[in-house]
Amino acid sequence: MKFLPLISLLVIACLVACAPKEKIADGNVEWPKYRGPGEQGVSEARNVPTDWSTKENIVWKAEIPGRGWSSPILVDGKIVLTTGIEEVVDEMHDLKVLQVDAETGEIIWIKTVLQATVEEAEDRNEKNSLASPTVAIDEGVIYAHFAHMGTVALDFETGETLWKYDATYRSKNGAGGTPIVVDDLLVFTVDSFDEPAIMALYKKTGKVAWKTVRSHQVKNNFSHGTPLLIENNGRKEIISPGSGMVGSYRPEDGKELWIVRYKMGYSMATRPIFVDGVIYMGTGFARPSVYAIRVDGATGDLTDTHVKWMYHKSMPKSPSPNFVNGNILTLEDAGRLQSLNAETGEKRWMESLKGMFSASPVLVGDDLLYVVSEEGLFYVLRVSDEGCEIISQIEMEEETLATPAIVDDLIYLRTRHHLWKIGNAE
């Protein structure tokens, strides 16, 4: 096992998960997007460790300064993360992006890309970090988003800043939602107190392409959702949950296509999944629920016509759902893991896990679920229609709110002070 020295001025990448592995020309395996290439929290790796410790099956362990809950993104053999430096210098916090060699764990470069005022930094939930959104990478450019503290584009190879966008909205509870690349746009939510919206920047310049204010607003407008791009019946749609509603938006101009309203739900942090023409999504705080919404090309307010089912009992505020063999798996923040029939919403079973949870589960293969608690207890579970079997429980000895990336039979896990590469011993 290789231990790396503490590197000053680092940056981390936020809450993600897993998805089907994607190979590039030189044979490397990539994890290029939040929740993986498929953006559904699924990994097709087959020889992932099911048991390890902080000293066994550890390929390397890199010490990361600062604090951040963004998830690892792996492209061309390099991991990109963001981090926020908690120490204040001249009334400012440094926000950083870093690139790590996935083979060795060595830091390739670290860049201070933005600074946050003390006031900006303190306006966040105590669990949150200054660097919770995960980066997006596209065509040799890294897009690092720090919500109301700003957005920056960097050259993938050198870390050189290409452009910066200065945000102008009032946030609540800090940074959360991750941006996505849609054609020539960088899209993210700006669900503020005063004017909740979704917006797009031109990815090459950082100039505003469009901004669409939410058509339905509630008392607590602030949310931290991550959009999901879908294609249904030949139509591209950006699905973007927020407080009190989920909306679908046309990529080219941000036009609202449809909405579904919910009476309760704010501070939205979970990300939807899309399976067989149906959106499955959580609604956030107040009365956490999961909705199943048909997407069939209809437009307008679909609240009364397109909700297949909704389920309210012991639903998550933070972890995103998974689709497993005809079932929707949901993990409540307090540890209740449930399986719901994807067609009807009927509960199949529930299992209680120890701890609190913010990271989203990752499905490996057909039936193994990997999930880590805020306290650092990592579960490997076997799930089926009938129930859930605990295969192993591993104490990582550090807290984490970041979703792991599982790719090429390896686990990349970010904890409070470290980035871990976990793999079976050869």
Short mmCIF file of C-alpha atoms in Angstrom, two decimals:
data_model
loop_
_atom_site.label_atom_id
_atom_site.label_comp_id
_atom_site.label_asym_id
_atom_site.label_seq_id
_atom_site.Cartn_x
_atom_site.Cartn_y
_atom_site.Cartn_z
CA MET A 1 0.00 0.00 0.00
CA LYS A 2 1.31 3.41 -0.97
CA PHE A 3 0.76 6.50 1.20
CA LEU A 4 1.09 9.90 -0.42
CA PRO A 5 2.16 13.10 1.36
CA LEU A 6 -0.23 15.94 2.06
CA ILE A 7 -0.26 18.32 -0.92
CA SER A 8 -1.10 21.95 -0.28
CA LEU A 9 -3.73 23.75 -2.35
CA LEU A 10 -5.94 20.89 -3.54
CA VAL A 11 -9.47 20.53 -4.86
CA ILE A 12 -12.02 17.77 -4.71
CA ALA A 13 -14.85 16.40 -6.83
CA CYS A 14 -18.41 15.85 -5.39
CA LEU A 15 -21.16 13.36 -4.51
CA VAL A 16 -21.31 10.83 -7.42
CA ALA A 17 -21.81 7.29 -7.97
CA CYS A 18 -21.38 4.68 -10.69
CA ALA A 19 -22.36 3.55 -14.15
CA PRO A 20 -21.47 1.33 -17.11
CA LYS A 21 -17.79 1.35 -17.94
CA GLU A 22 -16.69 3.04 -21.15
CA LYS A 23 -13.41 2.24 -22.93
CA ILE A 24 -11.39 4.63 -25.04
CA ALA A 25 -8.86 3.95 -27.76
CA ASP A 26 -5.84 3.26 -25.53
CA GLY A 27 -7.78 0.79 -23.38
CA ASN A 28 -8.27 3.01 -20.35
CA VAL A 29 -11.61 2.82 -18.60
CA GLU A 30 -13.35 6.11 -17.88
CA TRP A 31 -15.80 7.53 -15.40
CA PRO A 32 -16.48 10.78 -17.29
CA LYS A 33 -19.73 12.00 -15.75
CA TYR A 34 -21.51 12.39 -12.44
CA ARG A 35 -22.92 8.92 -11.63
CA GLY A 36 -20.83 7.46 -14.46
CA PRO A 37 -21.22 7.27 -18.26
CA GLY A 38 -24.86 6.21 -17.97
CA GLU A 39 -25.59 8.71 -15.17
CA GLN A 40 -27.81 6.13 -13.44
CA GLY A 41 -25.58 5.01 -10.56
CA VAL A 42 -24.64 1.69 -12.18
CA SER A 43 -21.27 -0.02 -12.70
CA GLU A 44 -20.67 -2.93 -15.07
CA ALA A 45 -17.45 -3.93 -13.31
CA ARG A 46 -17.45 -7.60 -12.30
CA ASN A 47 -14.43 -8.19 -10.06
CA VAL A 48 -14.91 -5.38 -7.56
CA PRO A 49 -13.69 -6.11 -4.01
CA THR A 50 -16.41 -7.16 -1.60
CA ASP A 51 -14.19 -7.01 1.47
CA TRP A 52 -11.24 -4.84 2.41
CA SER A 53 -9.90 -2.75 5.29
CA THR A 54 -7.96 0.48 5.59
CA LYS A 55 -4.80 -1.65 5.27
CA GLU A 56 -5.81 -4.50 2.94
CA ASN A 57 -6.76 -4.29 -0.77
CA ILE A 58 -5.72 -0.62 -0.81
CA VAL A 59 -3.83 0.22 -4.03
CA TRP A 60 -3.03 3.72 -2.83
CA LYS A 61 -4.28 6.32 -0.39
CA ALA A 62 -3.70 10.01 -1.14
CA GLU A 63 -4.03 12.68 1.53
CA ILE A 64 -6.17 15.59 0.30
CA PRO A 65 -6.11 19.01 2.00
CA GLY A 66 -9.20 21.11 2.42
CA ARG A 67 -12.70 19.72 2.44
CA GLY A 68 -15.08 18.74 -0.35
CA TRP A 69 -17.77 16.21 -1.12
CA SER A 70 -17.51 16.19 -4.90
CA SER A 71 -17.08 12.76 -6.46
CA PRO A 72 -14.10 11.49 -8.47
CA ILE A 73 -14.31 11.88 -12.24
CA LEU A 74 -11.92 9.64 -14.22
CA VAL A 75 -10.92 10.54 -17.79
CA ASP A 76 -7.84 9.40 -19.73
CA GLY A 77 -6.26 7.83 -16.66
CA LYS A 78 -6.61 10.99 -14.58
CA ILE A 79 -8.93 11.82 -11.70
CA VAL A 80 -10.29 15.34 -11.31
CA LEU A 81 -11.51 16.63 -7.95
CA THR A 82 -12.39 19.94 -6.30
CA THR A 83 -11.75 21.12 -2.76
CA GLY A 84 -12.33 24.13 -0.56
CA ILE A 85 -9.75 25.38 1.91
CA GLU A 86 -11.40 25.96 5.29
CA GLU A 87 -8.64 28.26 6.58
CA VAL A 88 -9.28 31.96 5.95
CA VAL A 89 -6.55 34.15 4.42
CA ASP A 90 -7.27 37.85 3.96
CA GLU A 91 -10.97 37.20 4.60
CA MET A 92 -11.14 34.69 1.73
CA HIS A 93 -11.37 30.91 1.23
CA ASP A 94 -9.50 29.35 -1.71
CA LEU A 95 -11.49 27.08 -4.04
CA LYS A 96 -9.30 24.61 -5.92
CA VAL A 97 -9.29 22.04 -8.71
CA LEU A 98 -6.76 19.23 -8.86
CA GLN A 99 -5.81 16.40 -11.15
CA VAL A 100 -4.52 13.05 -9.84
CA ASP A 101 -2.76 10.22 -11.69
CA ALA A 102 -5.17 7.27 -11.35
CA GLU A 103 -2.33 4.76 -11.63
CA THR A 104 -0.08 6.16 -8.91
CA GLY A 105 -2.17 8.60 -6.87
CA GLU A 106 0.36 11.37 -7.50
CA ILE A 107 -0.94 14.92 -7.88
CA ILE A 108 -0.36 16.16 -11.45
CA TRP A 109 -1.48 19.75 -10.88
CA ILE A 110 -3.45 21.86 -8.42
CA LYS A 111 -4.99 25.22 -9.22
CA THR A 112 -6.68 27.88 -7.12
CA VAL A 113 -9.52 28.86 -9.44
CA LEU A 114 -11.81 31.05 -7.31
CA GLN A 115 -12.05 32.63 -3.88
CA ALA A 116 -15.09 32.79 -1.62
CA THR A 117 -15.74 35.49 0.94
CA VAL A 118 -16.29 34.51 4.55
CA GLU A 119 -19.94 35.49 4.16
CA GLU A 120 -20.38 33.28 1.07
CA ALA A 121 -18.65 30.36 2.74
CA GLU A 122 -20.58 30.53 5.99
CA ASP A 123 -23.98 30.42 4.30
CA ARG A 124 -24.08 26.62 4.19
CA ASN A 125 -25.35 23.63 6.08
CA GLU A 126 -22.87 22.32 8.64
CA LYS A 127 -22.60 19.04 6.71
CA ASN A 128 -21.85 20.75 3.43
CA SER A 129 -18.45 21.69 2.03
CA LEU A 130 -17.23 24.54 -0.13
CA ALA A 131 -16.71 22.04 -2.97
CA SER A 132 -19.63 19.63 -3.20
CA PRO A 133 -20.66 19.79 -6.90
CA THR A 134 -18.82 17.27 -9.09
CA VAL A 135 -16.93 18.52 -12.13
CA ALA A 136 -18.09 17.97 -15.70
CA ILE A 137 -15.51 17.14 -18.38
CA ASP A 138 -16.05 17.50 -22.12
CA GLU A 139 -13.73 17.80 -25.14
CA GLY A 140 -10.61 18.49 -23.12
CA VAL A 141 -12.21 21.03 -20.78
CA ILE A 142 -13.00 20.73 -17.06
CA TYR A 143 -16.04 22.64 -15.79
CA ALA A 144 -15.84 23.25 -12.03
CA HIS A 145 -19.00 24.67 -10.49
CA PHE A 146 -19.16 26.22 -7.03
CA ALA A 147 -22.79 27.44 -7.24
CA HIS A 148 -23.21 31.01 -5.94
CA MET A 149 -19.43 31.30 -5.56
CA GLY A 150 -18.79 30.98 -9.29
CA THR A 151 -18.07 28.62 -12.19
CA VAL A 152 -14.81 28.12 -14.06
CA ALA A 153 -13.58 26.27 -17.16
CA LEU A 154 -10.05 24.82 -17.21
CA ASP A 155 -7.84 23.13 -19.77
CA PHE A 156 -7.78 19.41 -18.93
CA GLU A 157 -4.06 18.95 -19.55
CA THR A 158 -2.63 22.09 -17.95
CA GLY A 159 -5.28 23.36 -15.55
CA GLU A 160 -5.13 26.77 -17.21
CA THR A 161 -8.28 28.83 -16.62
CA LEU A 162 -10.20 29.41 -19.86
CA TRP A 163 -13.08 31.49 -18.49
CA LYS A 164 -14.90 32.34 -15.28
CA TYR A 165 -18.55 33.07 -14.58
CA ASP A 166 -19.43 35.14 -11.52
CA ALA A 167 -22.73 34.09 -9.97
CA THR A 168 -25.12 36.73 -8.66
CA TYR A 169 -27.77 34.83 -6.72
CA ARG A 170 -28.46 34.29 -3.03
CA SER A 171 -27.94 30.68 -1.99
CA LYS A 172 -29.03 28.69 1.04
CA ASN A 173 -27.09 25.83 2.65
CA GLY A 174 -24.17 26.18 0.22
CA ALA A 175 -23.20 24.54 -3.07
CA GLY A 176 -24.75 21.25 -4.11
CA GLY A 177 -26.01 20.66 -7.66
CA THR A 178 -23.63 19.40 -10.34
CA PRO A 179 -23.56 20.91 -13.86
CA ILE A 180 -24.07 18.89 -17.04
CA VAL A 181 -22.85 19.44 -20.59
CA VAL A 182 -25.59 19.49 -23.24
CA ASP A 183 -24.29 19.99 -26.78
CA ASP A 184 -22.56 23.42 -26.71
CA LEU A 185 -23.97 24.38 -23.30
CA LEU A 186 -23.11 23.98 -19.62
CA VAL A 187 -26.41 23.64 -17.73
CA PHE A 188 -27.01 23.96 -13.97
CA THR A 189 -29.67 25.05 -11.49
CA VAL A 190 -29.71 28.40 -9.70
CA ASP A 191 -32.55 27.69 -7.30
CA SER A 192 -32.17 30.69 -5.02
CA PHE A 193 -34.38 32.22 -2.34
CA ASP A 194 -35.69 34.92 -4.61
CA GLU A 195 -35.75 33.63 -8.18
CA PRO A 196 -35.36 29.85 -8.58
CA ALA A 197 -34.22 29.02 -12.10
CA ILE A 198 -32.26 26.77 -14.41
CA MET A 199 -29.65 28.32 -16.68
CA ALA A 200 -27.15 27.54 -19.42
CA LEU A 201 -23.77 29.03 -20.30
CA TYR A 202 -22.05 28.64 -23.65
CA LYS A 203 -19.37 26.10 -22.79
CA LYS A 204 -16.68 27.76 -24.93
CA THR A 205 -17.08 31.30 -23.56
CA GLY A 206 -18.93 31.18 -20.23
CA LYS A 207 -21.48 33.68 -21.53
CA VAL A 208 -25.14 33.20 -20.56
CA ALA A 209 -27.11 31.37 -23.27
CA TRP A 210 -30.45 31.32 -21.44
CA LYS A 211 -32.03 31.41 -18.01
CA THR A 212 -35.53 30.10 -17.25
CA VAL A 213 -37.24 31.07 -14.01
CA ARG A 214 -39.31 28.28 -12.43
CA SER A 215 -42.98 28.66 -13.34
CA HIS A 216 -44.11 27.23 -9.99
CA GLN A 217 -42.63 28.59 -6.75
CA VAL A 218 -43.08 27.79 -3.08
CA LYS A 219 -42.19 29.31 0.29
CA ASN A 220 -38.76 27.65 0.42
CA ASN A 221 -37.53 28.13 -3.14
CA PHE A 222 -33.92 27.05 -2.60
CA SER A 223 -32.75 23.67 -3.93
CA HIS A 224 -29.56 21.94 -5.08
CA GLY A 225 -30.65 19.54 -7.79
CA THR A 226 -28.57 18.11 -10.64
CA PRO A 227 -30.27 18.10 -14.06
CA LEU A 228 -30.55 14.96 -16.20
CA LEU A 229 -30.53 14.98 -20.00
CA ILE A 230 -32.89 12.44 -21.55
CA GLU A 231 -33.99 11.64 -25.08
CA ASN A 232 -37.54 10.41 -25.42
CA ASN A 233 -39.27 9.74 -28.73
CA GLY A 234 -36.54 11.72 -30.48
CA ARG A 235 -36.94 14.78 -28.25
CA LYS A 236 -34.11 15.93 -25.97
CA GLU A 237 -35.26 17.16 -22.57
CA ILE A 238 -33.39 18.51 -19.56
CA ILE A 239 -35.14 17.15 -16.46
CA SER A 240 -34.55 19.48 -13.51
CA PRO A 241 -36.17 18.98 -10.09
CA GLY A 242 -36.49 21.94 -7.75
CA SER A 243 -38.53 23.06 -4.76
CA GLY A 244 -42.19 22.18 -5.21
CA MET A 245 -41.82 21.01 -8.81
CA VAL A 246 -39.86 19.11 -11.43
CA GLY A 247 -39.60 20.68 -14.86
CA SER A 248 -38.57 19.60 -18.35
CA TYR A 249 -36.70 22.16 -20.46
CA ARG A 250 -35.76 22.38 -24.13
CA PRO A 251 -31.95 22.44 -24.43
CA GLU A 252 -31.64 24.95 -27.25
CA ASP A 253 -33.49 27.82 -25.57
CA GLY A 254 -34.54 26.70 -22.07
CA LYS A 255 -38.25 26.70 -22.89
CA GLU A 256 -40.29 24.87 -20.26
CA LEU A 257 -41.92 21.80 -21.81
CA TRP A 258 -43.79 20.39 -18.83
CA ILE A 259 -43.94 20.45 -15.03
CA VAL A 260 -45.19 18.19 -12.26
CA ARG A 261 -45.94 19.93 -8.97
CA TYR A 262 -45.69 18.47 -5.47
CA LYS A 263 -47.18 20.10 -2.40
CA MET A 264 -44.14 19.53 -0.20
CA GLY A 265 -40.49 19.33 -1.10
CA TYR A 266 -37.58 21.76 -1.00
CA SER A 267 -33.78 21.80 -0.70
CA MET A 268 -33.80 19.15 -3.44
CA ALA A 269 -30.47 17.32 -3.68
CA THR A 270 -31.28 13.90 -5.16
CA ARG A 271 -30.87 13.31 -8.90
CA PRO A 272 -33.55 11.62 -11.05
CA ILE A 273 -33.07 8.42 -13.01
CA PHE A 274 -34.84 7.63 -16.30
CA VAL A 275 -35.89 4.08 -17.17
CA ASP A 276 -38.25 2.88 -19.93
CA GLY A 277 -39.96 6.22 -20.40
CA VAL A 278 -40.39 6.93 -16.68
CA ILE A 279 -38.63 9.46 -14.43
CA TYR A 280 -38.04 8.31 -10.82
CA MET A 281 -37.08 11.11 -8.45
CA GLY A 282 -37.09 12.32 -4.86
CA THR A 283 -38.63 15.59 -3.70
CA GLY A 284 -36.22 16.69 -0.94
CA PHE A 285 -37.10 17.97 2.51
CA ALA A 286 -40.46 18.60 4.27
CA ARG A 287 -42.20 15.36 3.29
CA PRO A 288 -39.61 13.33 1.37
CA SER A 289 -41.31 11.34 -1.38
CA VAL A 290 -40.42 9.44 -4.53
CA TYR A 291 -42.41 10.10 -7.70
CA ALA A 292 -42.70 7.98 -10.85
CA ILE A 293 -43.60 10.24 -13.80
CA ARG A 294 -44.41 9.11 -17.35
CA VAL A 295 -42.61 11.02 -20.10
CA ASP A 296 -44.39 10.63 -23.44
CA GLY A 297 -44.03 13.91 -25.32
CA ALA A 298 -46.90 15.69 -23.56
CA THR A 299 -46.48 19.33 -22.56
CA GLY A 300 -47.90 21.65 -19.91
CA ASP A 301 -48.83 20.88 -16.30
CA LEU A 302 -48.84 17.07 -16.05
CA THR A 303 -49.43 16.84 -12.30
CA ASP A 304 -52.86 15.23 -12.62
CA THR A 305 -52.20 13.07 -15.67
CA HIS A 306 -48.66 11.65 -15.73
CA VAL A 307 -47.78 10.63 -12.16
CA LYS A 308 -47.79 6.81 -12.18
CA TRP A 309 -47.33 6.56 -8.45
CA MET A 310 -45.79 8.30 -5.45
CA TYR A 311 -44.46 6.85 -2.20
CA HIS A 312 -43.99 8.83 1.01
CA LYS A 313 -42.82 6.52 3.82
CA SER A 314 -39.12 6.65 4.84
CA MET A 315 -37.93 8.26 1.61
CA PRO A 316 -34.53 9.96 1.09
CA LYS A 317 -33.71 13.65 1.28
CA SER A 318 -30.20 13.29 -0.20
CA PRO A 319 -29.30 9.86 -1.71
CA SER A 320 -30.47 9.28 -5.29
CA PRO A 321 -32.47 6.19 -6.33
CA ASN A 322 -31.29 3.12 -8.25
CA PHE A 323 -33.12 0.84 -10.67
CA VAL A 324 -32.49 -2.87 -10.03
CA ASN A 325 -34.24 -5.63 -11.98
CA GLY A 326 -37.65 -3.99 -12.12
CA ASN A 327 -37.41 -2.37 -8.71
CA ILE A 328 -36.56 1.11 -7.44
CA LEU A 329 -34.14 1.11 -4.50
CA THR A 330 -34.27 4.13 -2.19
CA LEU A 331 -31.97 4.86 0.74
CA GLU A 332 -33.36 7.14 3.42
CA ASP A 333 -30.84 9.48 5.05
CA ALA A 334 -31.44 7.66 8.36
CA GLY A 335 -30.49 4.29 6.82
CA ARG A 336 -33.74 2.63 5.75
CA LEU A 337 -33.10 0.91 2.42
CA GLN A 338 -36.32 0.05 0.58
CA SER A 339 -37.24 -1.78 -2.61
CA LEU A 340 -40.32 -0.57 -4.49
CA ASN A 341 -41.93 -2.22 -7.50
CA ALA A 342 -41.03 0.14 -10.36
CA GLU A 343 -44.36 -0.40 -12.09
CA THR A 344 -46.72 0.01 -9.13
CA GLY A 345 -44.73 1.62 -6.30
CA GLU A 346 -45.62 -1.26 -3.99
CA LYS A 347 -43.03 -1.86 -1.25
CA ARG A 348 -41.27 -5.21 -1.52
CA TRP A 349 -38.97 -5.00 1.50
CA MET A 350 -37.03 -2.72 3.83
CA GLU A 351 -33.62 -3.13 5.52
CA SER A 352 -32.24 -0.83 8.23
CA LEU A 353 -28.56 0.12 7.98
CA LYS A 354 -26.47 1.79 10.68
CA GLY A 355 -25.62 5.46 10.40
CA MET A 356 -26.70 8.48 8.39
CA PHE A 357 -26.38 8.63 4.61
CA SER A 358 -25.80 11.39 2.05
CA ALA A 359 -23.84 9.52 -0.64
CA SER A 360 -25.86 7.65 -3.27
CA PRO A 361 -25.66 3.85 -3.66
CA VAL A 362 -23.85 2.27 -6.61
CA LEU A 363 -25.16 -0.89 -8.26
CA VAL A 364 -22.40 -3.28 -9.38
CA GLY A 365 -23.47 -5.96 -11.82
CA ASP A 366 -26.98 -7.29 -11.34
CA ASP A 367 -27.33 -7.44 -7.58
CA LEU A 368 -24.47 -5.94 -5.54
CA LEU A 369 -25.11 -2.56 -3.94
CA TYR A 370 -22.22 -0.47 -2.60
CA VAL A 371 -23.04 2.36 -0.20
CA VAL A 372 -21.14 4.29 2.45
CA SER A 373 -22.50 6.12 5.49
CA GLU A 374 -21.57 9.62 6.60
CA GLU A 375 -19.60 8.04 9.44
CA GLY A 376 -17.49 6.02 6.98
CA LEU A 377 -19.13 2.60 7.34
CA PHE A 378 -19.05 1.03 3.86
CA TYR A 379 -21.67 -1.63 3.10
CA VAL A 380 -21.61 -4.24 0.35
CA LEU A 381 -25.12 -5.67 -0.04
CA ARG A 382 -26.71 -8.34 -2.22
CA VAL A 383 -30.23 -7.28 -3.22
CA SER A 384 -33.07 -9.25 -4.80
CA ASP A 385 -36.86 -9.18 -5.10
CA GLU A 386 -37.08 -10.90 -1.74
CA GLY A 387 -34.70 -8.88 0.37
CA CYS A 388 -31.19 -7.72 1.16
CA GLU A 389 -28.15 -9.64 2.42
CA ILE A 390 -25.25 -7.80 4.05
CA ILE A 391 -22.07 -9.21 2.49
CA SER A 392 -19.60 -7.03 4.37
CA GLN A 393 -19.22 -3.89 6.47
CA ILE A 394 -15.94 -1.98 6.30
CA GLU A 395 -14.94 0.84 8.64
CA MET A 396 -13.10 3.50 6.63
CA GLU A 397 -12.38 5.47 9.84
CA GLU A 398 -13.24 8.83 8.26
CA GLU A 399 -16.51 10.55 7.48
CA THR A 400 -17.73 10.91 3.91
CA LEU A 401 -20.67 12.41 2.04
CA ALA A 402 -19.22 11.68 -1.41
CA THR A 403 -20.58 8.98 -3.69
CA PRO A 404 -17.86 6.51 -4.75
CA ALA A 405 -16.89 5.80 -8.35
CA ILE A 406 -16.62 2.10 -9.22
CA VAL A 407 -14.97 1.40 -12.55
CA ASP A 408 -12.60 -1.18 -14.06
CA ASP A 409 -13.01 -3.40 -10.97
CA LEU A 410 -11.72 -0.61 -8.72
CA ILE A 411 -13.35 1.65 -6.14
CA TYR A 412 -12.38 5.32 -5.91
CA LEU A 413 -13.62 6.69 -2.60
CA ARG A 414 -13.24 10.15 -1.17
CA THR A 415 -13.32 10.56 2.60
CA ARG A 416 -12.75 13.57 4.84
CA HIS A 417 -8.98 13.68 4.37
CA HIS A 418 -8.15 11.10 1.70
CA LEU A 419 -8.81 9.74 -1.76
CA TRP A 420 -8.64 5.93 -1.83
CA LYS A 421 -8.10 3.47 -4.66
CA ILE A 422 -9.40 0.07 -3.58
CA GLY A 423 -8.85 -3.14 -5.57
CA ASN A 424 -8.47 -6.88 -5.17
CA ALA A 425 -4.89 -7.97 -4.47
CA GLU A 426 -3.33 -9.67 -7.48
#
